[in-house]
Coordinates of C-alpha atoms in Angstrom, one line a residue:
Chain A
M1 CA -21.4 -43.1 -29.2
P2 CA -17.7 -44.2 -29.6
V3 CA -18.2 -43.0 -33.3
W4 CA -18.9 -39.5 -32.1
H5 CA -16.0 -39.6 -29.7
E6 CA -13.6 -40.2 -32.6
R7 CA -15.4 -37.9 -35.0
T8 CA -15.2 -34.9 -32.7
R9 CA -11.7 -35.5 -31.3
S10 CA -9.9 -32.9 -33.5
L11 CA -12.8 -30.4 -33.1
R12 CA -12.6 -30.7 -29.3
E13 CA -8.8 -30.4 -29.3
A14 CA -9.1 -27.3 -31.5
G15 CA -11.6 -25.8 -29.2
E16 CA -14.3 -25.6 -31.9
L17 CA -16.7 -27.9 -30.2
V18 CA -17.7 -28.8 -26.6
V19 CA -19.0 -32.3 -26.2
I20 CA -21.2 -33.2 -23.2
G21 CA -22.6 -36.6 -22.5
I22 CA -25.8 -37.4 -20.5
A23 CA -26.0 -41.0 -19.2
G24 CA -29.5 -42.2 -18.5
E25 CA -28.4 -45.1 -16.4
Q26 CA -29.2 -46.3 -12.9
H27 CA -25.5 -46.9 -11.9
A28 CA -23.1 -44.1 -12.6
D29 CA -20.1 -46.3 -12.0
R30 CA -21.0 -48.5 -14.9
T31 CA -21.0 -45.5 -17.2
R32 CA -17.6 -44.5 -15.7
L33 CA -16.2 -47.9 -16.6
F34 CA -17.7 -47.6 -20.1
A35 CA -16.1 -44.1 -20.5
Q36 CA -12.8 -45.4 -19.2
W37 CA -12.9 -48.3 -21.7
H38 CA -13.5 -46.0 -24.6
G39 CA -11.1 -43.3 -23.4
I40 CA -13.8 -40.7 -23.2
D41 CA -12.4 -37.5 -21.7
W42 CA -15.4 -35.2 -22.1
P43 CA -17.8 -34.6 -19.2
I44 CA -20.6 -37.0 -18.7
L45 CA -23.6 -36.0 -16.6
W46 CA -25.7 -38.5 -14.7
D47 CA -29.4 -38.6 -15.3
P48 CA -30.8 -41.8 -13.7
F49 CA -34.2 -40.3 -13.3
N50 CA -34.6 -39.5 -17.0
L51 CA -35.1 -35.8 -16.4
T52 CA -34.3 -35.0 -20.0
G53 CA -37.4 -37.0 -20.9
S54 CA -35.7 -38.9 -23.8
S55 CA -37.7 -41.9 -24.7
A56 CA -34.7 -43.7 -26.3
V57 CA -31.0 -43.4 -26.6
P58 CA -28.6 -42.5 -28.1
N59 CA -29.7 -39.0 -28.9
I60 CA -27.3 -36.6 -30.5
T61 CA -28.2 -32.9 -30.4
G62 CA -26.2 -30.0 -31.7
I63 CA -26.7 -26.7 -29.8
D64 CA -25.3 -23.4 -31.2
E65 CA -23.6 -20.7 -29.3
H66 CA -26.9 -19.0 -28.6
G67 CA -28.3 -22.1 -26.9
V68 CA -30.5 -23.0 -29.8
V69 CA -31.0 -26.6 -30.9
R70 CA -29.8 -26.7 -34.6
V71 CA -29.5 -30.4 -35.4
V72 CA -30.9 -33.6 -33.9
R73 CA -29.3 -37.0 -34.7
P74 CA -26.8 -35.5 -37.2
K75 CA -24.8 -37.7 -39.6
P76 CA -21.1 -37.9 -38.8
E77 CA -20.2 -37.6 -42.4
T78 CA -22.0 -34.2 -42.9
F79 CA -21.6 -32.9 -39.4
D80 CA -19.3 -30.0 -40.4
E81 CA -21.6 -28.7 -43.1
D82 CA -24.8 -29.3 -41.2
F83 CA -23.7 -27.9 -37.8
L84 CA -20.2 -26.4 -37.7
A85 CA -20.0 -24.3 -40.9
P86 CA -23.3 -22.4 -40.9
E87 CA -23.6 -19.1 -39.1
F88 CA -26.7 -19.1 -36.8
A89 CA -28.5 -15.9 -35.9
P90 CA -29.4 -15.4 -32.3
P91 CA -33.0 -16.1 -31.5
P92 CA -35.3 -13.1 -31.3
D93 CA -36.7 -14.1 -28.0
S94 CA -34.2 -15.0 -25.4
D95 CA -36.6 -15.9 -22.6
P96 CA -35.1 -18.3 -20.1
R97 CA -36.0 -21.9 -20.8
P98 CA -37.9 -24.0 -18.3
W99 CA -35.7 -25.7 -15.8
V100 CA -35.5 -29.4 -15.8
L101 CA -33.7 -29.5 -12.5
S102 CA -32.2 -26.2 -11.3
P103 CA -28.9 -25.7 -9.5
A104 CA -31.0 -24.2 -6.7
A105 CA -32.8 -27.5 -6.2
L106 CA -29.5 -29.4 -6.3
A107 CA -28.0 -26.9 -3.8
E108 CA -30.9 -27.4 -1.3
P109 CA -31.4 -31.1 -1.0
A110 CA -32.7 -30.7 2.5
A111 CA -35.9 -29.0 1.1
Q112 CA -39.2 -30.9 1.0
G113 CA -41.1 -32.2 -2.0
P114 CA -40.5 -34.5 -4.9
V115 CA -38.1 -32.2 -6.8
A116 CA -36.0 -31.8 -3.7
A117 CA -36.1 -35.6 -3.2
L118 CA -34.7 -36.1 -6.7
A119 CA -32.0 -33.5 -6.0
W120 CA -31.1 -35.3 -2.8
F121 CA -30.7 -38.6 -4.5
L122 CA -28.7 -37.0 -7.4
S123 CA -26.4 -35.3 -5.0
R124 CA -25.7 -38.7 -3.6
G125 CA -27.3 -37.8 -0.3
G126 CA -27.5 -41.5 0.4
A127 CA -23.8 -41.8 0.2
A128 CA -23.2 -39.2 2.9
K129 CA -21.5 -40.6 6.0
V130 CA -24.3 -40.4 8.5
E131 CA -25.7 -42.7 11.1
P132 CA -27.6 -45.6 9.6
Q133 CA -30.8 -44.5 11.4
A134 CA -30.5 -41.0 10.1
L135 CA -29.8 -42.2 6.6
E136 CA -32.8 -44.5 6.7
A137 CA -35.1 -41.7 7.9
A138 CA -33.8 -39.3 5.3
M139 CA -34.4 -41.9 2.5
E140 CA -37.8 -42.8 3.8
R141 CA -38.8 -39.1 3.8
R142 CA -37.7 -38.6 0.2
L143 CA -39.3 -41.8 -1.0
A144 CA -42.5 -40.8 0.6
A145 CA -42.4 -37.5 -1.3
L146 CA -41.9 -39.3 -4.6
A147 CA -44.6 -41.8 -3.8
L148 CA -47.0 -38.9 -3.2
A149 CA -46.1 -37.4 -6.5
A150 CA -46.5 -40.7 -8.3
G151 CA -49.8 -41.5 -6.7
A152 CA -51.4 -38.1 -7.3
P153 CA -54.5 -38.1 -9.5
G154 CA -53.4 -37.6 -13.1
A155 CA -49.8 -37.8 -12.2
D156 CA -47.2 -37.9 -15.0
P157 CA -46.1 -41.6 -15.1
A158 CA -42.5 -40.2 -15.1
W159 CA -43.0 -39.9 -11.3
S160 CA -43.6 -43.6 -11.0
F161 CA -40.4 -44.2 -13.0
R162 CA -38.5 -41.9 -10.7
L163 CA -39.9 -43.5 -7.6
G164 CA -38.7 -46.9 -8.9
V165 CA -35.2 -45.4 -9.5
A166 CA -35.1 -44.1 -6.0
H167 CA -36.1 -47.4 -4.5
R168 CA -33.4 -49.1 -6.5
M169 CA -30.9 -46.5 -5.2
R170 CA -31.9 -47.3 -1.6
L171 CA -31.5 -51.0 -2.3
D172 CA -27.9 -50.2 -3.3
S173 CA -27.3 -48.1 -0.2
P174 CA -26.6 -49.0 3.5
A175 CA -30.2 -48.1 4.2
A176 CA -31.5 -50.9 1.9
H177 CA -34.9 -52.5 2.5
A178 CA -35.3 -56.0 1.3
G179 CA -38.5 -55.0 -0.5
D180 CA -36.9 -52.1 -2.5
L181 CA -36.6 -54.1 -5.7
S182 CA -40.2 -55.2 -5.5
A183 CA -41.2 -51.5 -5.0
A184 CA -39.0 -50.5 -7.9
V185 CA -40.3 -53.1 -10.3
A186 CA -43.9 -52.3 -9.4
A187 CA -43.3 -48.5 -10.0
W188 CA -41.4 -49.1 -13.2
T189 CA -44.2 -51.4 -14.5
R190 CA -46.8 -48.8 -13.7
A191 CA -44.8 -46.2 -15.6
L192 CA -44.2 -48.4 -18.6
L193 CA -47.9 -49.5 -18.9
A194 CA -48.8 -45.8 -19.0
S195 CA -46.2 -45.0 -21.6
P196 CA -45.3 -48.1 -23.5
H197 CA -43.0 -46.3 -26.1
Q198 CA -40.7 -45.0 -23.4
Y199 CA -37.7 -47.2 -24.1
V200 CA -35.4 -45.7 -21.5
W201 CA -37.9 -46.8 -18.9
R202 CA -38.5 -50.2 -20.5
R203 CA -34.7 -50.9 -20.4
R204 CA -34.6 -50.3 -16.7
L205 CA -37.3 -53.0 -16.1
Q206 CA -35.8 -55.4 -18.7
Q207 CA -32.5 -55.0 -16.9
F208 CA -33.9 -57.2 -14.1
G209 CA -36.3 -59.2 -16.1
P210 CA -36.1 -62.6 -17.9
R211 CA -33.4 -63.2 -20.4
L212 CA -35.8 -63.5 -23.4
D213 CA -37.1 -60.0 -22.7
K214 CA -33.7 -58.5 -23.4
P215 CA -33.1 -57.6 -27.1
Y216 CA -29.4 -58.0 -26.5
N217 CA -27.0 -58.5 -23.6
F218 CA -27.1 -55.1 -21.8
Y219 CA -23.9 -55.6 -19.8
G220 CA -22.0 -58.1 -21.9
W221 CA -19.4 -55.4 -22.6
I222 CA -18.2 -55.3 -19.0
E223 CA -16.0 -58.3 -18.9
R224 CA -14.5 -57.4 -22.3
A225 CA -13.9 -53.8 -21.0
R226 CA -12.2 -55.1 -17.9
A227 CA -10.0 -57.5 -19.9
E228 CA -9.0 -54.8 -22.4
L229 CA -8.3 -52.3 -19.6
A230 CA -6.1 -54.8 -17.8
E231 CA -4.2 -55.3 -21.1
R232 CA -3.7 -51.6 -21.3
G233 CA -2.3 -51.6 -17.8
E234 CA -5.2 -49.6 -16.4
E235 CA -7.2 -50.4 -13.2
P236 CA -10.8 -50.7 -14.2
V237 CA -13.3 -48.6 -12.4
A238 CA -14.7 -50.6 -9.6
L239 CA -18.4 -51.3 -9.6
A240 CA -20.1 -50.7 -6.3
T241 CA -23.1 -52.9 -7.1
R242 CA -22.5 -56.4 -8.3
L243 CA -24.3 -57.3 -11.5
C244 CA -27.0 -59.9 -10.8
G245 CA -27.4 -62.9 -13.1
S246 CA -30.3 -61.2 -14.9
E247 CA -28.1 -58.2 -15.8
S248 CA -25.2 -60.3 -17.0
N249 CA -27.5 -62.7 -18.8
E250 CA -25.6 -65.7 -17.4
R251 CA -27.0 -68.9 -16.2
G252 CA -25.7 -70.4 -13.0
S253 CA -22.7 -68.2 -12.9
P254 CA -20.3 -68.4 -10.1
P255 CA -20.3 -68.0 -7.2
F256 CA -23.7 -69.6 -7.1
A257 CA -23.7 -73.4 -6.7
E258 CA -26.3 -75.4 -8.5
G259 CA -28.0 -78.2 -6.8
E260 CA -31.2 -80.2 -6.4
V261 CA -30.8 -81.6 -2.9
E262 CA -33.1 -79.8 -0.6
P263 CA -31.3 -78.7 2.6
D264 CA -34.2 -78.7 5.0
P265 CA -36.9 -81.0 3.5
K266 CA -38.6 -81.6 6.9
G267 CA -38.6 -78.0 8.0
A268 CA -36.5 -78.9 11.0
I269 CA -34.5 -75.7 11.1
E270 CA -35.8 -73.2 13.5
R271 CA -37.9 -70.3 12.1
V272 CA -37.2 -67.2 14.0
G273 CA -39.0 -64.0 13.2
G274 CA -37.7 -60.5 13.5
L275 CA -34.1 -61.2 12.5
L276 CA -34.3 -60.9 8.7
D277 CA -36.3 -59.3 6.0
V278 CA -36.8 -61.5 3.0
D279 CA -38.3 -60.4 -0.3
A280 CA -39.0 -62.4 -3.5
T281 CA -39.6 -60.3 -6.5
V282 CA -40.9 -61.7 -9.8
V283 CA -40.1 -59.8 -12.9
R284 CA -42.1 -60.7 -16.0
H285 CA -41.6 -60.1 -19.7
C286 CA -42.5 -56.5 -20.3
R287 CA -44.8 -57.4 -23.2
R288 CA -46.6 -59.9 -21.0
E289 CA -47.3 -57.1 -18.6
E290 CA -48.8 -55.3 -21.6
G291 CA -51.2 -58.2 -22.3
R292 CA -49.3 -60.1 -25.1
L293 CA -50.0 -63.6 -24.1
D294 CA -48.3 -65.2 -27.1
L295 CA -44.8 -64.3 -25.8
P296 CA -42.5 -66.2 -23.6
T297 CA -43.7 -66.6 -20.0
D298 CA -40.4 -67.0 -18.3
V299 CA -39.9 -64.9 -15.2
Q300 CA -36.9 -63.7 -13.3
V301 CA -37.1 -64.2 -9.6
H302 CA -34.9 -62.1 -7.3
V303 CA -34.6 -63.1 -3.6
T304 CA -33.2 -60.4 -1.3
L305 CA -32.2 -60.9 2.3
R306 CA -31.4 -58.1 4.7
P307 CA -30.6 -58.5 8.4
R308 CA -32.6 -56.2 10.6
R309 CA -30.9 -53.5 12.7
G310 CA -28.6 -55.1 15.3
V311 CA -28.5 -58.4 13.4
H312 CA -25.5 -59.6 11.4
W313 CA -24.3 -62.4 9.3
T314 CA -21.8 -64.8 10.8
N315 CA -19.7 -65.4 7.7
D316 CA -17.3 -67.9 9.2
A317 CA -20.2 -70.2 10.2
G318 CA -21.1 -71.2 6.7
P319 CA -22.7 -69.9 3.5
A320 CA -26.3 -68.8 3.3
L321 CA -28.5 -71.1 1.1
V322 CA -31.7 -70.3 -0.8
W323 CA -34.0 -73.1 -1.8
V324 CA -36.8 -72.5 -4.3
D325 CA -39.9 -74.7 -4.9
P326 CA -41.4 -73.6 -8.2
P327 CA -45.2 -73.9 -8.7
E328 CA -46.5 -77.0 -10.4
G329 CA -45.7 -77.0 -14.1
W330 CA -42.8 -74.6 -13.7
R331 CA -39.1 -75.3 -13.9
A332 CA -36.3 -73.4 -12.0
E333 CA -32.9 -73.1 -13.6
R334 CA -31.6 -74.2 -10.2
R335 CA -33.4 -74.8 -7.0
L336 CA -30.5 -74.5 -4.5
S337 CA -28.3 -71.4 -4.5
T338 CA -25.4 -70.4 -2.3
L339 CA -25.3 -66.7 -1.6
P340 CA -21.9 -64.9 -1.8
A341 CA -20.7 -63.8 1.6
A342 CA -18.5 -60.9 2.6
Q343 CA -14.9 -61.5 3.5
A344 CA -15.3 -60.1 7.0
E345 CA -16.1 -62.3 9.9
T346 CA -19.4 -60.6 10.4
S347 CA -21.3 -58.2 8.2
D348 CA -24.9 -56.9 7.6
E349 CA -25.0 -56.3 3.9
V350 CA -27.9 -57.1 1.6
R351 CA -27.6 -60.5 -0.1
A352 CA -29.4 -61.3 -3.2
I353 CA -29.7 -64.0 -5.8
D354 CA -31.8 -64.2 -8.9
L355 CA -32.8 -67.2 -11.1
E356 CA -35.1 -67.8 -14.0
L357 CA -38.3 -69.9 -13.9
S358 CA -39.9 -71.3 -17.0
P359 CA -43.4 -72.9 -17.4
D360 CA -43.8 -76.2 -19.1
P361 CA -45.6 -76.1 -22.5
G362 CA -49.3 -75.7 -22.0
V363 CA -49.0 -74.1 -18.5
L364 CA -50.6 -70.8 -18.9
L365 CA -51.0 -69.6 -15.4
G366 CA -48.4 -70.0 -12.7
E367 CA -49.2 -70.2 -9.1
E368 CA -47.3 -69.5 -6.0
L369 CA -43.5 -69.9 -5.8
T370 CA -42.3 -70.8 -2.3
G371 CA -38.9 -71.1 -0.9
Y372 CA -36.7 -70.5 2.1
A373 CA -33.3 -69.2 3.1
L374 CA -31.1 -70.9 5.6
V375 CA -28.7 -68.4 7.1
F376 CA -26.3 -68.0 10.0
V377 CA -27.0 -64.9 11.9
C378 CA -26.3 -63.3 15.3
G379 CA -28.4 -60.9 17.2
P380 CA -30.2 -58.8 17.7
D381 CA -27.4 -56.9 19.4
D382 CA -25.9 -59.4 21.9
G383 CA -28.4 -62.1 21.0
P384 CA -27.4 -65.7 20.1
C385 CA -25.7 -66.8 16.9
R386 CA -27.7 -69.5 15.2
L387 CA -28.8 -71.1 11.9
V388 CA -32.3 -70.0 11.1
R389 CA -34.8 -70.6 8.3
C390 CA -36.7 -67.7 6.6
D391 CA -39.6 -68.7 4.3
F392 CA -40.8 -66.6 1.4
S393 CA -43.3 -66.7 -1.4
A394 CA -44.2 -64.9 -4.6
R395 CA -46.7 -65.2 -7.4
C396 CA -45.3 -66.2 -10.8
R397 CA -48.1 -65.0 -13.0
Chain B
M1 CA -24.7 -51.6 -26.1
N2 CA -27.8 -50.7 -28.0
N3 CA -28.1 -51.1 -31.7
P4 CA -26.3 -48.2 -33.3
G5 CA -27.8 -48.9 -36.7
S6 CA -31.4 -48.4 -35.8
P7 CA -33.2 -45.2 -34.9
A8 CA -32.6 -44.2 -31.3
G9 CA -30.8 -47.4 -30.6
M10 CA -33.9 -49.6 -30.9
T11 CA -33.7 -53.1 -32.2
A12 CA -35.4 -54.0 -35.5
R13 CA -38.3 -55.6 -33.6
E14 CA -38.7 -52.5 -31.4
H15 CA -38.5 -50.3 -34.5
A16 CA -41.3 -52.3 -36.1
R17 CA -43.4 -52.0 -33.0
A18 CA -42.8 -48.3 -32.9
R19 CA -44.5 -48.1 -36.3
R20 CA -47.9 -47.7 -34.7
P21 CA -50.3 -44.9 -35.5
D22 CA -49.7 -43.2 -32.1
Y23 CA -45.9 -43.3 -32.4
I24 CA -44.1 -40.3 -33.6
G25 CA -40.9 -41.6 -35.4
P26 CA -37.7 -39.7 -36.1
M27 CA -38.6 -38.9 -39.7
T28 CA -42.0 -37.5 -38.7
R29 CA -40.3 -35.6 -35.9
R30 CA -37.8 -34.2 -38.3
R31 CA -40.6 -33.1 -40.7
L32 CA -42.4 -31.5 -37.7
G33 CA -39.1 -29.9 -36.6
V34 CA -39.1 -31.5 -33.2
G35 CA -36.3 -33.4 -31.5
P36 CA -36.1 -36.9 -30.4
A37 CA -36.5 -35.9 -26.7
L38 CA -40.0 -34.6 -27.3
A39 CA -41.6 -37.3 -25.2
G40 CA -40.3 -35.9 -22.0
A41 CA -42.7 -34.2 -19.7
V42 CA -40.5 -33.4 -16.8
L43 CA -40.0 -31.0 -14.1
A44 CA -39.9 -27.3 -14.6
V45 CA -39.5 -25.2 -11.6
A46 CA -38.2 -26.6 -8.3
G47 CA -41.0 -27.3 -6.0
S48 CA -43.8 -27.8 -8.5
T49 CA -45.3 -31.1 -9.0
P50 CA -47.2 -30.8 -12.3
P51 CA -45.0 -31.7 -15.3
Q52 CA -44.1 -29.2 -17.9
E53 CA -43.2 -30.5 -21.3
V54 CA -39.7 -29.7 -22.3
G55 CA -37.5 -31.2 -25.0
F56 CA -34.8 -30.6 -27.5
R57 CA -36.6 -29.1 -30.5
I58 CA -34.9 -27.7 -33.6
G59 CA -34.9 -23.9 -33.7
Q60 CA -35.8 -23.6 -30.0
L61 CA -33.6 -22.7 -27.0
V62 CA -32.4 -25.8 -25.3
P63 CA -34.2 -26.5 -22.0
D64 CA -31.9 -25.8 -19.2
V65 CA -30.8 -28.6 -17.0
A66 CA -28.2 -29.0 -14.2
L67 CA -27.0 -32.5 -13.5
P68 CA -24.1 -34.0 -11.5
T69 CA -21.2 -35.5 -13.3
I70 CA -20.9 -39.3 -13.2
D71 CA -17.8 -39.0 -11.0
G72 CA -19.5 -36.8 -8.5
G73 CA -17.1 -34.0 -9.3
G74 CA -19.6 -31.2 -9.7
V75 CA -22.7 -30.0 -11.4
V76 CA -22.9 -28.9 -15.0
R77 CA -25.6 -26.5 -16.2
L78 CA -26.3 -26.5 -20.0
S79 CA -26.9 -22.7 -20.1
D80 CA -23.4 -22.2 -18.8
L81 CA -22.2 -23.4 -22.2
R82 CA -23.6 -20.4 -24.1
G83 CA -21.1 -18.9 -26.5
K84 CA -19.9 -22.4 -27.6
R85 CA -21.1 -24.9 -30.1
V86 CA -22.1 -28.0 -28.1
L87 CA -22.8 -31.6 -29.1
L88 CA -25.0 -33.2 -26.5
I89 CA -24.8 -37.0 -26.5
E90 CA -27.5 -38.8 -24.5
F91 CA -26.6 -42.5 -24.1
A92 CA -26.3 -45.4 -21.8
S93 CA -23.6 -48.1 -21.6
W94 CA -26.3 -50.7 -22.3

C-alpha cells in the first residue's frame, strides 16, 4: 500500500487521479496511526464489517470517470498505460448499482433492523455522550437485530462476522459486557467455518488467537511507527484500545507480572456474587477449528473483568490479580497476572489479560481451565470496599 | 503488514491452501473478468436482510457504497466520485 502512495503522488497532486482507501479493520484508530506513519493524506474509509465483501486485502481497483471498474490489482510499473492513458467509453446501461450501505441508512441510525444496526455502529453511535443505561439499551437492541439476522435460516455467514464485530465494538465501549469477546469469537468462528477462504474474517479471529496461528506479527509495526513519528517530532495518534498480548505477539509483556505463587491457595478470600462479571474466552488455532488435528494445539485465553453497575475498582487499594490453573497436561505461559489499573483513585473500566496455554506432547484433549481474580472493589453504590475473589472457568479443547 | 509479494496479501502457506478446486484465484478471476472482491455477498438496500452479491468486476459499474472516514470526519459515497479516475485501495494495517 505505501508503494501505491508513492506511485500516485504526482498524479494526485496534478489532479489526474483520486485515491480512496478502505480499511477493513476493527479499530479505526490503528489505521489512523498507520496512515500518519506513512504520511497518507488521501481519504480512508472505515469498513470494519467488511461490507465490500473482499475476502483478502490489499485489493487495488481502478475505476474510470463513468464509475466502471477497469483494472483490478494493476501493476505499478504499467499503471499509466493500463488505466490512465486509455479512453474509456461510457457504459450503455447506467442503471444505479446496488447499495452496499446507503447514505440514507447512515443518516437514520435510529431505524430498526440489522442494516440500521450496522449504520448505528459505523456512525459511532456507541461513542455518543449518553447515559450509560441508555447506551447499553441502544447497543443491546442493535446486537439483537444483528443476532436475529445471523441466526436466520440460510443466513449469509457475513451476518455472523458482523455480529462478532459489533460485540467487539461493545467490548471497547463504556457499555462493555464481560462476555463480549466470547460472543465475538463464537460469531467469527461460525462465519469462518462457513466460509473458510474469507481471509479478512480469518484475520479478525487470528488477531486474538494463539501466536502460532498468526502468519506474521499483525501489529508489530506499531512500536516502530511510534518511534519514527517521535523522531519526526509528531505526536502519534493515540490508540483508544490497548493491544492485548495476543495482538502484539509478546510474551509476558509489561505491565503484567509473572509469577507462580498462588495468592489464595486455600480459598480464604471472600467470594461475593453480583459485583463483577468475569469471562474467560478460549481462542483456538483457526485450522484446529476446521478439523486439522495435526496442527499446534496452543490456545489463547482472554480473561475479562467488568464491574457491574454501581460497582467500581478501588485503584489505590492494590492491583487486581488473576490466577490460572491449567488443565492437567497443559502449561500456562504464566499463572499469575497483575492487571493494569487506571490512574484515577476509582474507576469502572473493563480490565483484561490474555495468556497462552500449551498442551504437553501427547495430550490431545484439554479439559477445564479454572482460575480466579482477586480484586479490590467498592459497591454497589455506597456499599463496602473489600477484596473479593471471582472464580471463572473455560474449556481448552 | 500482510505480505505484499503474494496474491491478495496472503502468505505462501495460505496461497498454497487457496489452490483448492473450489477456490477462485486471481488469475482465474482475471480470465473470467471478475474482480478480487467477488466473494462478497453483502447488503443491498437498506432494510433488507437477504444478501445481494456485489463486487468489483472489470467492465461493470462499481457497486455504490457510503462509509465513514476513519477520523469520523464524514461519509464518502463512491458514486460521488463520478467524473474522476479513482484508485480504490482496500487494505488493513495488519
